[in-house]
Amino acid sequence: MENMNLESEQKESTVGDKTALVTIIGRPSAGKSTFLNTASGEMVSIVSSIPQTTRNAIRGIVNTSLGQLVFVDTPGYHESNKKMNLKMRNIVADQLANADSILYVVDSTRPCGDEEKLITELLKGHEKKTVTALNKIDEKDSNPSAARVFLSKQLPELSEKNIFDVSAKNDEGINDVLRALYELAPVAPHLYPEEFYTDQEVDFRIAEVIREQAINRLDQEIPHCVYVQIADMEMRSPTKMWCRAFLCVEKESQKGIVIGKGAQMIKTIRVESIKQLRKIFDYKIDLDLQVKVDKNWRQNDLRLNKLLK
Ligand SMILES: Nc1nc2c(ncn2[C@@H]2O[C@H](COP(=O)(O)OP(=O)(O)OP(=O)(O)O)[C@@H](O)[C@H]2O)c(=O)[nH]1
Ligand SMILES: [Mg+2]
């Protein structure tokens, strides 16, 4: 009996008692998903140099001795009347309304103009619960001082002590941001068991990894015209899963490009996806990957409602 008590004592949580739901917002390509991956130490949200990589609200959980921060990565917020963008903006607005606090990521290498103003408008009224990360300070053309001047004009209520210079890519300044977020967080029950670092379903994660590998190899408009459909998944043994997925494009002409000469492109996407998935899951995934045309899917409300949430 005594031993059992000892065991339960040892298993007692080492995660502190604060909890907060933190929505990450910022322009496309500001580095929101990179921040989340670095802060959580896991590949939670896919990253690419192409704006509008993230299309969903994606949760990543950071547990430390101070408590549990549940980050919600969101699509880059920007002006465009395209159906898909309007849906992505709704995702951001919903997540902002739900948030206990906000992590505002600014790309310090880009001048703060109208695009940034659009986001500061969204943040008005939320200044007290916002922590700002001026990202990409590792870049030569980074200008965090200019960003600070812009912010002091646009959001004078924003406390300077909650604005930090960071490099999400190089893990610089991340702990300062986390500390400030813990400072704002209330003592509250945790939202997830401490072994969780994301709430994403397996099929969604597989689809996202394939999309990441695809968009990082395709150019011009094609990355925006791609989505991944998981058609079938089956555990064939405790260490092996079989999965059939379709890389869907909008037009017949794009299909040829995604397949590539001698099917080289689709083969590379498949092999690199398997490698990435191996890092995430503790079983091997045998991937059957094919390309399919889903004509003008970005105009299809049913499809968008299913893909963007
Ligand atoms: N130099 C540098 N590049 C970075 C840093 N953080 C992110 N990046 C790069 O910026 C690009 C966009 O990063 P993401 O994390 O996908 O940006 P995002 O804000 O999630 O973009 P969307 O999902 O499109 O809104 C990628 O090429 C990243 O490697 C950083 O601290 N320094
Ligand atoms: Mg992103």
GROMACS .gro file of C-alpha atoms and ligand atoms in nm:
model
  342
    1MET     CA    1   0.000   0.000   0.000
    2GLU     CA    2   0.276   0.237   0.097
    3ASN     CA    3   0.441   0.176  -0.238
    4MET     CA    4   0.123   0.259  -0.424
    5ASN     CA    5   0.100   0.589  -0.243
    6LEU     CA    6   0.455   0.666  -0.337
    7GLU     CA    7   0.379   0.587  -0.699
    8SER     CA    8   0.079   0.815  -0.711
    9GLU     CA    9   0.282   1.092  -0.550
   10GLN     CA   10   0.550   1.055  -0.816
   11LYS     CA   11   0.289   1.081  -1.090
   12GLU     CA   12   0.154   1.406  -0.949
   13SER     CA   13   0.140   1.683  -1.209
   14THR     CA   14   0.448   1.898  -1.256
   15VAL     CA   15   0.249   2.138  -1.472
   16GLY     CA   16   0.169   2.465  -1.293
   17ASP     CA   17  -0.185   2.566  -1.212
   18LYS     CA   18  -0.239   2.844  -1.466
   19THR     CA   19  -0.436   2.785  -1.787
   20ALA     CA   20  -0.510   3.004  -2.087
   21LEU     CA   21  -0.645   2.972  -2.439
   22VAL     CA   22  -0.414   3.189  -2.650
   23THR     CA   23  -0.513   3.279  -3.006
   24ILE     CA   24  -0.221   3.355  -3.237
   25ILE     CA   25  -0.297   3.618  -3.495
   26GLY     CA   26  -0.102   3.805  -3.760
   27ARG     CA   27  -0.053   3.863  -4.128
   28PRO     CA   28   0.004   3.574  -4.368
   29SER     CA   29   0.365   3.449  -4.338
   30ALA     CA   30   0.437   3.644  -4.017
   31GLY     CA   31   0.563   3.321  -3.858
   32LYS     CA   32   0.263   3.222  -3.642
   33SER     CA   33   0.289   2.849  -3.712
   34THR     CA   34   0.668   2.855  -3.673
   35PHE     CA   35   0.624   3.019  -3.333
   36LEU     CA   36   0.381   2.747  -3.225
   37ASN     CA   37   0.612   2.468  -3.340
   38THR     CA   38   0.913   2.618  -3.163
   39ALA     CA   39   0.720   2.692  -2.843
   40SER     CA   40   0.571   2.343  -2.825
   41GLY     CA   41   0.881   2.165  -2.953
   42GLU     CA   42   0.663   1.964  -3.190
   43MET     CA   43   0.557   1.982  -3.555
   44VAL     CA   44   0.205   2.092  -3.472
   45SER     CA   45   0.127   2.326  -3.761
   46ILE     CA   46   0.265   2.320  -4.114
   47VAL     CA   47   0.499   2.594  -4.238
   48SER     CA   48   0.592   2.728  -4.581
   49SER     CA   49   0.719   3.048  -4.738
   50ILE     CA   50   0.389   3.076  -4.924
   51PRO     CA   51   0.135   3.308  -4.761
   52GLN     CA   52  -0.191   3.144  -4.644
   53THR     CA   53  -0.038   2.815  -4.550
   54THR     CA   54  -0.255   2.764  -4.242
   55ARG     CA   55  -0.624   2.720  -4.325
   56ASN     CA   56  -0.767   2.604  -3.993
   57ALA     CA   57  -0.771   2.682  -3.623
   58ILE     CA   58  -0.501   2.446  -3.496
   59ARG     CA   59  -0.436   2.384  -3.130
   60GLY     CA   60  -0.090   2.328  -2.985
   61ILE     CA   61  -0.037   2.285  -2.612
   62VAL     CA   62   0.258   2.404  -2.406
   63ASN     CA   63   0.289   2.260  -2.054
   64THR     CA   64   0.547   2.399  -1.810
   65SER     CA   65   0.592   2.438  -1.437
   66LEU     CA   66   0.393   2.762  -1.469
   67GLY     CA   67   0.087   2.605  -1.628
   68GLN     CA   68  -0.083   2.511  -1.953
   69LEU     CA   69  -0.100   2.744  -2.253
   70VAL     CA   70  -0.332   2.618  -2.525
   71PHE     CA   71  -0.232   2.804  -2.840
   72VAL     CA   72  -0.469   2.834  -3.134
   73ASP     CA   73  -0.284   2.894  -3.460
   74THR     CA   74  -0.501   3.070  -3.719
   75PRO     CA   75  -0.488   3.153  -4.092
   76GLY     CA   76  -0.304   3.475  -4.182
   77TYR     CA   77  -0.550   3.765  -4.170
   78HIS     CA   78  -0.570   3.976  -4.484
   79GLU     CA   79  -0.800   4.161  -4.721
   80SER     CA   80  -0.943   3.965  -5.014
   81ASN     CA   81  -1.295   3.896  -5.129
   82LYS     CA   82  -1.228   3.541  -5.234
   83LYS     CA   83  -1.469   3.291  -5.079
   84MET     CA   84  -1.192   3.094  -4.917
   85ASN     CA   85  -1.036   3.400  -4.758
   86LEU     CA   86  -1.368   3.519  -4.618
   87LYS     CA   87  -1.410   3.182  -4.448
   88MET     CA   88  -1.056   3.197  -4.310
   89ARG     CA   89  -1.122   3.546  -4.173
   90ASN     CA   90  -1.429   3.411  -3.995
   91ILE     CA   91  -1.209   3.147  -3.833
   92VAL     CA   92  -0.981   3.421  -3.700
   93ALA     CA   93  -1.272   3.631  -3.571
   94ASP     CA   94  -1.425   3.328  -3.392
   95GLN     CA   95  -1.094   3.236  -3.230
   96LEU     CA   96  -1.036   3.593  -3.121
   97ALA     CA   97  -1.375   3.598  -2.951
   98ASN     CA   98  -1.295   3.273  -2.764
   99ALA     CA   99  -0.946   3.371  -2.649
  100ASP     CA  100  -0.832   3.435  -2.293
  101SER     CA  101  -0.532   3.611  -2.440
  102ILE     CA  102  -0.381   3.690  -2.776
  103LEU     CA  103  -0.038   3.642  -2.924
  104TYR     CA  104   0.008   3.895  -3.202
  105VAL     CA  105   0.292   3.799  -3.438
  106VAL     CA  106   0.438   4.079  -3.652
  107ASP     CA  107   0.688   4.022  -3.933
  108SER     CA  108   0.954   4.281  -3.842
  109THR     CA  109   1.113   4.257  -4.189
  110ARG     CA  110   0.807   4.404  -4.359
  111PRO     CA  111   0.696   4.766  -4.335
  112CYS     CA  112   0.381   4.805  -4.124
  113GLY     CA  113   0.126   4.947  -4.368
  114ASP     CA  114  -0.242   4.895  -4.440
  115GLU     CA  115  -0.219   4.516  -4.409
  116GLU     CA  116  -0.087   4.547  -4.055
  117LYS     CA  117  -0.343   4.818  -3.976
  118LEU     CA  118  -0.620   4.573  -4.057
  119ILE     CA  119  -0.496   4.351  -3.776
  120THR     CA  120  -0.444   4.631  -3.526
  121GLU     CA  121  -0.809   4.728  -3.591
  122LEU     CA  122  -0.909   4.377  -3.488
  123LEU     CA  123  -0.706   4.406  -3.170
  124LYS     CA  124  -0.860   4.731  -3.050
  125GLY     CA  125  -1.028   4.666  -2.718
  126HIS     CA  126  -0.813   4.356  -2.659
  127GLU     CA  127  -0.486   4.538  -2.582
  128LYS     CA  128  -0.470   4.436  -2.215
  129LYS     CA  129  -0.473   4.068  -2.301
  130THR     CA  130  -0.234   4.090  -2.598
  131VAL     CA  131   0.133   3.991  -2.607
  132THR     CA  132   0.320   4.092  -2.923
  133ALA     CA  133   0.610   3.908  -3.085
  134LEU     CA  134   0.812   4.113  -3.335
  135ASN     CA  135   0.936   3.816  -3.532
  136LYS     CA  136   1.225   3.740  -3.770
  137ILE     CA  137   1.479   3.957  -3.585
  138ASP     CA  138   1.746   3.718  -3.718
  139GLU     CA  139   1.697   3.872  -4.065
  140LYS     CA  140   1.926   4.154  -4.183
  141ASP     CA  141   1.633   4.372  -4.288
  142SER     CA  142   1.443   4.328  -3.962
  143ASN     CA  143   1.327   4.661  -3.817
  144PRO     CA  144   1.158   4.602  -3.481
  145SER     CA  145   1.192   4.970  -3.380
  146ALA     CA  146   0.980   5.079  -3.677
  147ALA     CA  147   0.721   4.819  -3.577
  148ARG     CA  148   0.721   4.954  -3.218
  149VAL     CA  149   0.662   5.310  -3.343
  150PHE     CA  150   0.374   5.185  -3.561
  151LEU     CA  151   0.220   4.992  -3.271
  152SER     CA  152   0.245   5.282  -3.028
  153LYS     CA  153   0.044   5.492  -3.276
  154GLN     CA  154  -0.208   5.225  -3.373
  155LEU     CA  155  -0.254   5.062  -3.035
  156PRO     CA  156  -0.140   5.310  -2.766
  157GLU     CA  157  -0.304   5.094  -2.499
  158LEU     CA  158  -0.063   4.810  -2.574
  159SER     CA  159   0.181   4.781  -2.284
  160GLU     CA  160   0.544   4.808  -2.400
  161LYS     CA  161   0.649   4.543  -2.151
  162ASN     CA  162   0.441   4.294  -2.350
  163ILE     CA  163   0.618   4.355  -2.682
  164PHE     CA  164   0.918   4.130  -2.753
  165ASP     CA  165   1.179   4.089  -3.024
  166VAL     CA  166   1.186   3.726  -3.129
  167SER     CA  167   1.309   3.481  -3.383
  168ALA     CA  168   1.061   3.196  -3.393
  169LYS     CA  169   1.288   3.013  -3.633
  170ASN     CA  170   1.598   3.035  -3.414
  171ASP     CA  171   1.419   3.004  -3.079
  172GLU     CA  172   1.519   3.351  -2.959
  173GLY     CA  173   1.293   3.543  -2.722
  174ILE     CA  174   1.028   3.269  -2.713
  175ASN     CA  175   1.059   3.216  -2.337
  176ASP     CA  176   1.004   3.587  -2.272
  177VAL     CA  177   0.679   3.569  -2.470
  178LEU     CA  178   0.569   3.257  -2.282
  179ARG     CA  179   0.647   3.420  -1.947
  180ALA     CA  180   0.435   3.724  -2.038
  181LEU     CA  181   0.148   3.497  -2.144
  182TYR     CA  182   0.169   3.305  -1.815
  183GLU     CA  183   0.164   3.638  -1.633
  184LEU     CA  184  -0.173   3.713  -1.796
  185ALA     CA  185  -0.312   3.362  -1.747
  186PRO     CA  186  -0.556   3.292  -1.463
  187VAL     CA  187  -0.534   2.997  -1.225
  188ALA     CA  188  -0.783   2.756  -1.380
  189PRO     CA  189  -0.825   2.384  -1.451
  190HIS     CA  190  -0.616   2.254  -1.740
  191LEU     CA  191  -0.796   2.203  -2.069
  192TYR     CA  192  -0.596   1.894  -2.171
  193PRO     CA  193  -0.408   1.610  -2.001
  194GLU     CA  194  -0.042   1.707  -1.979
  195GLU     CA  195   0.081   1.446  -2.229
  196PHE     CA  196  -0.119   1.614  -2.508
  197TYR     CA  197   0.053   1.863  -2.738
  198THR     CA  198  -0.224   1.896  -2.997
  199ASP     CA  199  -0.590   1.807  -3.041
  200GLN     CA  200  -0.566   1.727  -3.413
  201GLU     CA  201  -0.709   1.402  -3.545
  202VAL     CA  202  -0.467   1.160  -3.714
  203ASP     CA  203  -0.627   1.197  -4.060
  204PHE     CA  204  -0.604   1.577  -4.044
  205ARG     CA  205  -0.237   1.564  -3.944
  206ILE     CA  206  -0.154   1.324  -4.227
  207ALA     CA  207  -0.336   1.548  -4.476
  208GLU     CA  208  -0.153   1.856  -4.350
  209VAL     CA  209   0.191   1.693  -4.371
  210ILE     CA  210   0.124   1.588  -4.731
  211ARG     CA  211   0.000   1.939  -4.814
  212GLU     CA  212   0.314   2.087  -4.655
  213GLN     CA  213   0.541   1.866  -4.863
  214ALA     CA  214   0.341   1.953  -5.176
  215ILE     CA  215   0.323   2.330  -5.135
  216ASN     CA  216   0.691   2.354  -5.051
  217ARG     CA  217   0.769   2.201  -5.392
  218LEU     CA  218   0.510   2.370  -5.612
  219ASP     CA  219   0.500   2.731  -5.721
  220GLN     CA  220   0.290   3.013  -5.857
  221GLU     CA  221  -0.079   2.965  -5.783
  222ILE     CA  222  -0.071   2.588  -5.739
  223PRO     CA  223  -0.008   2.576  -5.360
  224HIS     CA  224  -0.332   2.770  -5.310
  225CYS     CA  225  -0.522   2.527  -5.535
  226VAL     CA  226  -0.425   2.214  -5.343
  227TYR     CA  227  -0.602   2.026  -5.068
  228VAL     CA  228  -0.553   1.673  -4.940
  229GLN     CA  229  -0.829   1.420  -4.894
  230ILE     CA  230  -0.771   1.112  -4.680
  231ALA     CA  231  -0.982   0.842  -4.844
  232ASP     CA  232  -0.890   0.543  -4.627
  233MET     CA  233  -0.681   0.457  -4.322
  234GLU     CA  234  -0.623   0.116  -4.169
  235MET     CA  235  -0.392  -0.015  -3.896
  236ARG     CA  236  -0.239  -0.323  -4.060
  237SER     CA  237  -0.028  -0.410  -3.755
  238PRO     CA  238   0.058  -0.233  -3.429
  239THR     CA  239   0.353  -0.072  -3.608
  240LYS     CA  240   0.209  -0.009  -3.952
  241MET     CA  241  -0.075   0.197  -4.092
  242TRP     CA  242  -0.193   0.197  -4.452
  243CYS     CA  243  -0.338   0.519  -4.585
  244ARG     CA  244  -0.483   0.622  -4.921
  245ALA     CA  245  -0.477   0.996  -4.987
  246PHE     CA  246  -0.562   1.221  -5.279
  247LEU     CA  247  -0.382   1.543  -5.356
  248CYS     CA  248  -0.665   1.743  -5.509
  249VAL     CA  249  -0.616   2.029  -5.753
  250GLU     CA  250  -0.859   2.261  -5.931
  251LYS     CA  251  -0.778   2.198  -6.298
  252GLU     CA  252  -0.662   1.923  -6.530
  253SER     CA  253  -0.355   2.133  -6.627
  254GLN     CA  254  -0.246   2.146  -6.259
  255LYS     CA  255  -0.271   1.768  -6.229
  256GLY     CA  256   0.013   1.719  -6.477
  257ILE     CA  257   0.235   1.961  -6.286
  258VAL     CA  258   0.172   1.793  -5.951
  259ILE     CA  259   0.244   1.450  -6.100
  260GLY     CA  260   0.555   1.585  -6.272
  261LYS     CA  261   0.777   1.445  -6.546
  262GLY     CA  262   0.797   1.068  -6.511
  263ALA     CA  263   0.580   1.109  -6.196
  264GLN     CA  264   0.890   1.246  -6.021
  265MET     CA  265   0.708   1.524  -5.834
  266ILE     CA  266   0.436   1.309  -5.681
  267LYS     CA  267   0.693   1.041  -5.594
  268THR     CA  268   0.905   1.297  -5.406
  269ILE     CA  269   0.601   1.438  -5.224
  270ARG     CA  270   0.506   1.084  -5.119
  271VAL     CA  271   0.852   0.984  -5.000
  272GLU     CA  272   0.911   1.311  -4.811
  273SER     CA  273   0.565   1.291  -4.652
  274ILE     CA  274   0.639   0.938  -4.527
  275LYS     CA  275   0.967   1.065  -4.376
  276GLN     CA  276   0.793   1.352  -4.197
  277LEU     CA  277   0.508   1.133  -4.074
  278ARG     CA  278   0.763   0.891  -3.932
  279LYS     CA  279   0.886   1.173  -3.705
  280ILE     CA  280   0.534   1.242  -3.579
  281PHE     CA  281   0.380   0.898  -3.529
  282ASP     CA  282   0.528   0.596  -3.356
  283TYR     CA  283   0.407   0.369  -3.635
  284LYS     CA  284   0.509   0.361  -4.000
  285ILE     CA  285   0.262   0.493  -4.257
  286ASP     CA  286   0.241   0.317  -4.592
  287LEU     CA  287   0.107   0.591  -4.816
  288ASP     CA  288  -0.084   0.544  -5.139
  289LEU     CA  289  -0.086   0.896  -5.285
  290GLN     CA  290  -0.270   0.994  -5.602
  291VAL     CA  291  -0.358   1.320  -5.773
  292LYS     CA  292  -0.718   1.408  -5.848
  293VAL     CA  293  -0.902   1.704  -6.002
  294ASP     CA  294  -1.182   1.853  -5.795
  295LYS     CA  295  -1.294   2.117  -6.043
  296ASN     CA  296  -1.298   2.471  -5.899
  297TRP     CA  297  -1.326   2.339  -5.544
  298ARG     CA  298  -1.251   2.681  -5.399
  299GLN     CA  299  -1.590   2.796  -5.529
  300ASN     CA  300  -1.769   2.501  -5.373
  301ASP     CA  301  -1.932   2.599  -5.042
  302LEU     CA  302  -1.981   2.241  -4.928
  303ARG     CA  303  -1.614   2.162  -4.984
  304LEU     CA  304  -1.495   2.483  -4.816
  305ASN     CA  305  -1.721   2.422  -4.516
  306LYS     CA  306  -1.569   2.078  -4.473
  307LEU     CA  307  -1.207   2.186  -4.522
  308LEU     CA  308  -1.201   2.517  -4.335
  309LYS     CA  309  -1.290   2.499  -3.971
  310LIG     N1  310   1.416   3.435  -4.090
  310LIG     C1  311   1.308   3.392  -4.025
  310LIG     N2  312   1.210   3.333  -4.095
  310LIG     C2  313   1.101   3.292  -4.026
  310LIG     C3  314   1.087   3.309  -3.885
  310LIG     N3  315   0.966   3.261  -3.849
  310LIG     C4  316   0.909   3.213  -3.960
  310LIG     N4  317   0.989   3.231  -4.067
  310LIG     C5  318   0.963   3.192  -4.206
  310LIG     O1  319   0.851   3.265  -4.254
  310LIG     C6  320   0.775   3.185  -4.344
  310LIG     C7  321   0.630   3.178  -4.297
  310LIG     O2  322   0.626   3.108  -4.173
  310LIG     P1  323   0.491   3.045  -4.117
  310LIG     O3  324   0.520   3.000  -3.978
  310LIG     O4  325   0.434   2.946  -4.212
  310LIG     O5  326   0.400   3.177  -4.114
  310LIG     P2  327   0.245   3.190  -4.077
  310LIG     O6  328   0.229   3.320  -4.009
  310LIG     O7  329   0.199   3.071  -4.003
  310LIG     O8  330   0.180   3.195  -4.222
  310LIG     P3  331   0.026   3.165  -4.268
  310LIG     O9  332  -0.010   3.032  -4.214
  310LIG    O10  333   0.035   3.166  -4.415
  310LIG    O11  334  -0.055   3.276  -4.214
  310LIG     C8  335   0.844   3.048  -4.350
  310LIG    O12  336   0.929   3.047  -4.462
  310LIG     C9  337   0.924   3.045  -4.220
  310LIG    O13  338   1.040   2.964  -4.227
  310LIG    C10  339   1.196   3.372  -3.814
  310LIG    O14  340   1.196   3.391  -3.694
  310LIG     N5  341   1.302   3.411  -3.892
  311MG      MG  342   0.054   2.932  -4.048
   0.00000   0.00000   0.00000
